[in-house]
Tab-separated table of C-alpha atoms in Angstrom:
chain	number	residue	atom	x	y	z
A	453	UNK	CA	42.813	-49.176	17.291
A	454	UNK	CA	40.123	-49.755	19.923
A	455	UNK	CA	39.313	-47.138	22.542
A	456	UNK	CA	37.555	-47.971	25.807
A	457	UNK	CA	35.023	-45.457	27.136
A	458	UNK	CA	34.208	-45.888	30.822
A	459	UNK	CA	31.042	-44.707	32.576
A	460	UNK	CA	28.875	-44.450	29.467
A	461	UNK	CA	25.154	-43.923	30.070
A	462	UNK	CA	22.669	-45.828	27.898
A	463	UNK	CA	21.514	-42.583	26.237
A	464	UNK	CA	25.107	-41.674	25.419
A	465	UNK	CA	26.202	-44.967	23.874
A	466	UNK	CA	24.601	-44.606	20.408
A	467	UNK	CA	25.807	-40.996	20.181
A	468	UNK	CA	29.392	-41.997	21.001
A	469	UNK	CA	29.382	-44.946	18.613
A	470	UNK	CA	27.985	-42.802	15.801
A	471	UNK	CA	30.524	-40.018	16.345
A	472	UNK	CA	33.529	-42.367	16.427
A	473	UNK	CA	32.402	-44.491	13.479
A	474	UNK	CA	34.924	-44.232	10.663
A	475	UNK	CA	37.618	-42.912	12.987
A	476	UNK	CA	38.268	-45.457	15.738
A	477	UNK	CA	36.630	-48.547	17.145
A	478	UNK	CA	35.200	-47.744	20.552
A	479	UNK	CA	33.918	-50.041	23.287
A	480	UNK	CA	31.451	-48.396	25.664
A	481	UNK	CA	31.280	-49.673	29.229
A	482	UNK	CA	28.735	-48.654	31.851
A	483	UNK	CA	31.224	-49.261	34.691
A	484	UNK	CA	33.174	-46.316	36.057
A	485	UNK	CA	36.934	-46.232	36.071
A	486	UNK	CA	38.402	-46.892	39.510
A	487	UNK	CA	40.968	-49.149	41.163
A	488	UNK	CA	38.804	-52.236	40.594
A	489	UNK	CA	38.058	-51.590	36.915
A	490	UNK	CA	41.375	-50.062	35.768
A	491	UNK	CA	42.818	-53.443	34.688
A	492	UNK	CA	40.142	-53.581	31.967
A	493	UNK	CA	42.074	-50.878	30.111
A	494	UNK	CA	45.183	-53.038	29.706
A	495	UNK	CA	46.428	-52.982	26.133
A	496	UNK	CA	44.502	-49.842	25.183
A	497	UNK	CA	46.523	-46.752	24.292
A	498	UNK	CA	43.554	-44.405	24.669
A	499	UNK	CA	40.693	-44.450	27.146
A	500	UNK	CA	37.803	-42.075	27.741
A	501	UNK	CA	36.441	-41.330	31.203
A	502	UNK	CA	33.496	-39.602	32.823
A	503	UNK	CA	33.557	-37.017	35.600
A	504	UNK	CA	32.874	-39.704	38.224
A	505	UNK	CA	35.980	-41.703	37.350
A	506	UNK	CA	38.582	-41.971	40.103
A	507	UNK	CA	41.936	-41.288	38.482
A	508	UNK	CA	44.105	-41.379	41.568
A	509	UNK	CA	47.739	-42.415	41.829
A	510	UNK	CA	47.030	-46.156	41.912
A	511	UNK	CA	44.611	-46.045	38.990
A	512	UNK	CA	47.023	-44.037	36.876
A	513	UNK	CA	49.856	-46.413	37.736
A	514	UNK	CA	47.697	-49.350	36.622
A	515	UNK	CA	46.762	-47.590	33.388
A	516	UNK	CA	50.367	-46.723	32.592
A	517	UNK	CA	51.508	-50.272	33.296
A	518	UNK	CA	48.829	-51.523	30.901
A	519	UNK	CA	49.991	-49.247	28.095
A	520	UNK	CA	47.531	-46.369	28.328
A	521	UNK	CA	49.062	-43.156	27.022
A	522	UNK	CA	46.059	-40.872	26.642
A	523	UNK	CA	42.971	-40.082	28.778
A	524	UNK	CA	40.127	-38.212	27.092
A	525	UNK	CA	37.782	-37.047	29.827
A	526	UNK	CA	34.197	-36.310	28.786
A	527	UNK	CA	33.681	-33.346	31.090
A	528	UNK	CA	34.862	-29.849	31.867
A	529	UNK	CA	35.801	-30.651	35.455
A	530	UNK	CA	39.000	-32.571	36.139
A	531	UNK	CA	39.360	-32.501	39.929
A	532	UNK	CA	39.043	-36.316	39.830
A	533	UNK	CA	42.406	-36.652	38.039
A	534	UNK	CA	45.818	-36.492	39.718
A	535	UNK	CA	47.446	-34.424	36.996
A	536	UNK	CA	50.889	-34.431	38.613
A	537	UNK	CA	50.990	-38.223	38.579
A	538	UNK	CA	49.688	-38.338	34.997
A	539	UNK	CA	52.439	-35.958	33.908
A	540	UNK	CA	55.099	-37.971	35.693
A	541	UNK	CA	53.868	-41.130	33.972
A	542	UNK	CA	53.777	-39.452	30.570
A	543	UNK	CA	50.010	-39.859	30.147
A	544	UNK	CA	48.349	-37.169	28.048
A	545	UNK	CA	45.134	-35.840	29.605
A	546	UNK	CA	42.513	-33.807	27.743
A	547	UNK	CA	39.098	-32.551	28.752
A	548	UNK	CA	36.113	-30.775	27.212
A	549	UNK	CA	36.685	-27.132	28.047
A	550	UNK	CA	33.385	-25.947	26.563
A	551	UNK	CA	29.886	-27.221	25.867
A	552	UNK	CA	26.406	-25.689	25.825
A	553	UNK	CA	26.146	-23.375	28.854
A	554	UNK	CA	22.381	-23.312	28.403
A	555	UNK	CA	21.996	-26.931	29.494
A	556	UNK	CA	23.290	-26.218	33.006
A	557	UNK	CA	21.825	-22.716	33.303
A	558	UNK	CA	18.352	-23.865	32.285
A	559	UNK	CA	18.495	-26.833	34.657
A	560	UNK	CA	19.577	-24.608	37.538
A	561	UNK	CA	16.501	-22.507	36.884
A	562	UNK	CA	14.395	-25.672	36.688
A	563	UNK	CA	15.575	-26.593	40.182
A	564	UNK	CA	14.926	-23.082	41.477
A	565	UNK	CA	11.398	-22.917	40.097
A	566	UNK	CA	10.531	-26.479	41.135
A	567	UNK	CA	11.474	-25.532	44.687
A	568	UNK	CA	9.793	-22.141	44.611
A	569	UNK	CA	6.484	-23.425	43.237
A	570	UNK	CA	6.537	-26.767	45.128
A	571	UNK	CA	6.174	-28.692	41.888
A	572	UNK	CA	7.452	-32.042	43.170
A	573	UNK	CA	5.070	-31.968	46.121
A	574	UNK	CA	2.184	-30.888	43.888
A	575	UNK	CA	2.880	-33.680	41.408
A	576	UNK	CA	3.003	-36.278	44.173
A	577	UNK	CA	-0.313	-35.066	45.526
A	578	UNK	CA	-2.174	-35.026	42.242
A	579	UNK	CA	-1.057	-38.581	41.471
A	580	UNK	CA	-3.044	-39.475	44.592
A	581	UNK	CA	-5.918	-37.244	43.405
A	582	UNK	CA	-5.220	-34.763	46.187
A	583	UNK	CA	-5.847	-31.379	44.592
A	584	UNK	CA	-5.467	-29.118	47.627
A	585	UNK	CA	-3.277	-26.032	47.415
A	586	UNK	CA	-2.274	-26.021	51.092
A	587	UNK	CA	1.497	-25.650	51.423
A	588	UNK	CA	2.069	-24.985	47.724
A	589	UNK	CA	2.348	-21.189	47.778
A	590	UNK	CA	5.424	-19.810	45.998
A	591	UNK	CA	6.745	-16.343	45.204
A	592	UNK	CA	7.096	-14.205	42.091
A	593	UNK	CA	10.696	-13.996	40.937
A	594	UNK	CA	9.999	-10.663	39.266
A	595	UNK	CA	11.406	-7.832	41.365
A	596	UNK	CA	13.379	-10.090	43.682
A	597	UNK	CA	17.171	-10.339	43.905
A	598	UNK	CA	19.313	-13.102	42.460
A	599	UNK	CA	22.909	-13.699	43.472
A	600	UNK	CA	25.130	-15.414	40.897
A	601	UNK	CA	28.465	-16.762	42.129
A	602	UNK	CA	30.551	-17.252	39.016
A	603	UNK	CA	29.618	-15.303	35.898
A	604	UNK	CA	31.399	-17.197	33.157
A	605	UNK	CA	29.501	-18.692	30.236
A	606	UNK	CA	27.066	-20.683	32.393
A	607	UNK	CA	26.671	-17.905	34.949
A	608	UNK	CA	25.999	-15.438	32.134
A	609	UNK	CA	23.332	-17.713	30.637
A	610	UNK	CA	21.728	-18.051	34.084
A	611	UNK	CA	21.846	-14.263	34.505
A	612	UNK	CA	20.150	-13.666	31.161
A	613	UNK	CA	17.234	-15.836	32.286
A	614	UNK	CA	17.091	-13.944	35.592
A	615	UNK	CA	17.039	-10.677	33.655
A	616	UNK	CA	14.117	-12.030	31.669
A	617	UNK	CA	12.259	-12.600	34.926
A	618	UNK	CA	12.864	-8.956	35.811
A	619	UNK	CA	15.118	-9.633	38.792
A	620	UNK	CA	17.700	-7.459	40.490
A	621	UNK	CA	21.136	-8.883	39.644
A	622	UNK	CA	24.042	-9.338	42.055
A	623	UNK	CA	27.242	-11.061	40.962
A	624	UNK	CA	30.513	-12.260	42.444
A	625	UNK	CA	33.556	-13.417	40.509
A	626	UNK	CA	37.272	-12.826	40.192
A	627	UNK	CA	36.584	-10.832	37.020
A	628	UNK	CA	33.505	-8.915	35.889
A	629	UNK	CA	31.692	-10.132	32.779
A	630	UNK	CA	30.891	-7.185	30.453
A	631	UNK	CA	27.770	-8.966	29.184
A	632	UNK	CA	26.438	-9.263	32.743
A	633	UNK	CA	27.244	-5.613	33.415
A	634	UNK	CA	25.197	-4.663	30.353
A	635	UNK	CA	22.269	-6.569	31.835
A	636	UNK	CA	22.525	-4.419	34.954
A	637	UNK	CA	24.445	-6.747	37.250
A	638	UNK	CA	26.018	-5.180	40.309
A	639	UNK	CA	29.233	-6.956	41.321
A	640	UNK	CA	29.559	-7.050	45.109
A	641	UNK	CA	31.470	-8.837	47.860
A	642	UNK	CA	30.109	-12.321	48.418
A	643	UNK	CA	29.058	-11.446	51.986
A	644	UNK	CA	26.672	-8.791	50.671
A	645	UNK	CA	25.403	-11.190	48.018
A	646	UNK	CA	24.639	-13.822	50.672
A	647	UNK	CA	22.808	-11.282	52.819
A	648	UNK	CA	20.664	-9.699	50.100
A	649	UNK	CA	19.881	-12.410	47.535
A	650	UNK	CA	16.526	-14.189	47.504
A	651	UNK	CA	17.961	-16.800	45.139
A	652	UNK	CA	21.624	-17.860	45.073
A	653	UNK	CA	23.045	-20.001	42.281
A	654	UNK	CA	26.580	-21.410	42.106
A	655	UNK	CA	28.526	-21.463	38.821
A	656	UNK	CA	32.188	-21.488	39.877
A	657	UNK	CA	34.716	-24.303	39.364
A	658	UNK	CA	35.885	-26.429	42.278
A	659	UNK	CA	39.362	-25.228	43.207
A	660	UNK	CA	41.229	-25.058	46.523
A	661	UNK	CA	40.073	-21.437	46.790
A	662	UNK	CA	36.402	-22.364	46.272
A	663	UNK	CA	36.264	-25.566	48.361
A	664	UNK	CA	33.379	-25.077	50.825
A	665	UNK	CA	32.723	-21.612	49.424
A	666	UNK	CA	29.301	-21.979	51.026
A	667	UNK	CA	30.390	-22.766	54.571
A	668	UNK	CA	28.625	-22.395	57.903
A	669	UNK	CA	29.325	-18.648	58.012
A	670	UNK	CA	27.958	-18.070	54.502
A	671	UNK	CA	24.825	-20.099	55.236
A	672	UNK	CA	24.149	-18.174	58.450
A	673	UNK	CA	24.491	-14.911	56.500
A	674	UNK	CA	21.768	-15.885	53.999
A	675	UNK	CA	18.124	-14.912	54.305
A	676	UNK	CA	15.953	-17.383	56.173
A	677	UNK	CA	13.681	-17.674	53.137
A	678	UNK	CA	16.438	-17.809	50.494
A	679	UNK	CA	16.650	-20.441	47.765
A	680	UNK	CA	20.087	-22.009	47.206
A	681	UNK	CA	20.931	-23.895	43.989
A	682	UNK	CA	24.131	-25.773	43.163
A	683	UNK	CA	24.535	-27.233	39.678
A	684	UNK	CA	28.322	-26.828	39.558
A	685	UNK	CA	30.392	-28.991	41.938
A	686	UNK	CA	29.365	-30.594	45.218
A	687	UNK	CA	32.482	-29.510	47.075
A	688	UNK	CA	31.422	-25.866	46.859
A	689	UNK	CA	29.006	-26.461	49.766
A	690	UNK	CA	29.779	-27.739	53.258
A	691	UNK	CA	27.011	-30.340	53.251
A	692	UNK	CA	26.995	-30.964	56.992
A	693	UNK	CA	26.760	-27.237	57.689
A	694	UNK	CA	23.847	-27.102	55.243
A	695	UNK	CA	22.072	-29.907	57.105
A	696	UNK	CA	22.585	-28.046	60.381
A	697	UNK	CA	20.894	-24.925	58.993
A	698	UNK	CA	18.056	-26.872	57.387
A	699	UNK	CA	17.325	-28.554	60.708
A	700	UNK	CA	16.658	-25.089	62.111
A	701	UNK	CA	13.882	-24.645	59.543
A	702	UNK	CA	15.805	-22.212	57.397
A	703	UNK	CA	15.523	-21.588	53.653
A	704	UNK	CA	12.587	-21.774	51.289
A	705	UNK	CA	14.472	-24.557	49.579
A	706	UNK	CA	17.735	-26.001	48.329
A	707	UNK	CA	18.330	-27.552	44.909
A	708	UNK	CA	21.372	-29.799	44.567
A	709	UNK	CA	22.357	-31.427	41.287
A	710	UNK	CA	25.777	-32.237	42.733
A	711	UNK	CA	27.034	-33.540	46.052
A	712	UNK	CA	30.549	-33.450	47.494
A	713	UNK	CA	30.658	-37.228	48.078
A	714	UNK	CA	28.727	-38.244	44.957
A	715	UNK	CA	31.433	-40.540	43.576
A	716	UNK	CA	30.278	-44.132	43.886
A	717	UNK	CA	26.643	-43.023	44.233
A	718	UNK	CA	25.546	-40.760	41.405
A	719	UNK	CA	24.822	-42.387	38.024
A	720	UNK	CA	24.271	-45.716	39.805
A	721	UNK	CA	21.202	-47.598	41.029
A	722	UNK	CA	21.480	-47.793	44.807
A	723	UNK	CA	17.770	-48.327	45.436
A	724	UNK	CA	18.246	-51.843	46.849
A	725	UNK	CA	21.247	-50.940	49.016
A	726	UNK	CA	21.759	-49.218	52.334
A	727	UNK	CA	23.260	-45.797	51.693
A	728	UNK	CA	25.760	-45.264	54.490
A	729	UNK	CA	26.305	-41.555	53.766
A	730	UNK	CA	24.365	-40.076	56.690
A	731	UNK	CA	24.618	-36.509	55.389
A	732	UNK	CA	23.097	-37.335	52.015
A	733	UNK	CA	20.474	-39.542	53.646
A	734	UNK	CA	19.471	-36.617	55.867
A	735	UNK	CA	19.448	-34.118	53.008
A	736	UNK	CA	16.935	-36.086	50.945
A	737	UNK	CA	14.509	-36.258	53.874
A	738	UNK	CA	13.945	-32.502	54.034
A	739	UNK	CA	10.726	-31.553	52.233
A	740	UNK	CA	12.317	-28.340	50.942
A	741	UNK	CA	15.395	-30.036	49.451
A	742	UNK	CA	15.484	-31.348	45.896
A	743	UNK	CA	18.424	-33.585	44.958
A	744	UNK	CA	19.083	-34.713	41.379
A	745	UNK	CA	21.916	-36.894	40.101
A	746	UNK	CA	24.333	-34.562	38.294
A	747	UNK	CA	22.129	-34.257	35.231
A	748	UNK	CA	22.266	-30.521	34.531
A	749	UNK	CA	24.562	-31.057	31.529
A	750	UNK	CA	22.488	-33.962	30.211
A	751	UNK	CA	20.851	-32.623	27.052
A	752	UNK	CA	21.227	-33.878	23.491
A	753	UNK	CA	22.924	-30.606	22.570
A	754	UNK	CA	25.478	-30.575	25.392
A	755	UNK	CA	26.254	-34.306	25.306
A	756	UNK	CA	26.659	-34.122	21.524
A	757	UNK	CA	29.171	-31.301	21.882
A	758	UNK	CA	31.018	-33.186	24.638
A	759	UNK	CA	31.338	-36.280	22.439
A	760	UNK	CA	32.430	-34.298	19.369
A	761	UNK	CA	35.102	-32.514	21.404
A	762	UNK	CA	36.274	-35.794	22.931
A	763	UNK	CA	36.678	-37.262	19.460
A	764	UNK	CA	38.597	-34.187	18.320
A	765	UNK	CA	40.866	-34.481	21.366
A	766	UNK	CA	41.657	-38.071	20.351
A	767	UNK	CA	42.297	-37.072	16.731
A	768	UNK	CA	44.540	-34.203	17.865
A	769	UNK	CA	46.510	-36.561	20.087
A	770	UNK	CA	47.058	-39.048	17.264
A	771	UNK	CA	48.131	-36.225	14.922
A	772	UNK	CA	50.483	-34.695	17.480
A	773	UNK	CA	48.436	-31.527	17.791
A	774	UNK	CA	47.840	-29.702	21.072
A	775	UNK	CA	44.696	-27.689	21.820
A	776	UNK	CA	43.471	-25.695	24.796
A	777	UNK	CA	41.675	-28.842	25.972
A	778	UNK	CA	44.953	-30.540	26.878
A	779	UNK	CA	45.661	-30.529	30.622
A	780	UNK	CA	48.770	-32.706	30.479
A	781	UNK	CA	50.667	-32.748	27.153
A	782	UNK	CA	52.513	-35.709	25.720
A	783	UNK	CA	55.848	-36.259	27.421
A	784	UNK	CA	58.391	-39.054	27.574
A	785	UNK	CA	57.906	-41.384	30.499
A	786	UNK	CA	60.502	-41.172	33.265
């Protein structure tokens, strides 16, 4: 049986093919699953998708009509999938509920330090043999305060690095993490965290309750010289409100590995096209904003774990087993 994997990056392809060898034939496509590409899946019982796939009602209807019965998503997030429609159509949906938290935590710190120490600007200068230090002054992280919104596995890994820097630790979450408490984290209301933190990093899932968690009010409550990093989900930040505050000259810097309207942009080459998203176009013009293309998870370790789990999800489906990765179990079609 052949499986189609949509949205496969060139670095991922050999890893996927190697993992699936001896189990199932797999065809890797670099196109993302959406309304235009869904017909490609016709005749395939199982497909695999990336986080930037658009699995809306129409796409799921097309997949079901073509015989697809199982979707194995290669990500933790699943806000791109209409689970109610999938359940109604009898399509099993599984995700990767866990992979290396260090990949994202370390990248979030890479963004924070690149902003703090003006590394991108410095690199650009030295390529032109401009070795001045004007405008490159940063700050010690030691002794300053970090605010971590979301202290699950990734938030904990981020906090451990902050502890290594010798920072004061503030946290906000629906439940306190004992490991973070042992490190000396003080759990506070998010309003206090916004007001006191020199560095704020987001590690919460995108849910209705967290949509625009960083809104205009939260941004206004932050220090003028704060650093804000988002390596979780773009919808956690009201991007237009962020632009409004940046235009006032606020914040030492902002690091964004995700963007709320990234679908159809991230993972693609748009360098020869006109980008019509005015908010994103404005964000990338600020000298204190660093935007990357949803790559925090993109390490050999994390991607390898994602692929292995995806394969196991497929094997479990074929064997009739159900794991914690299953979002929509097998069910007869109505």
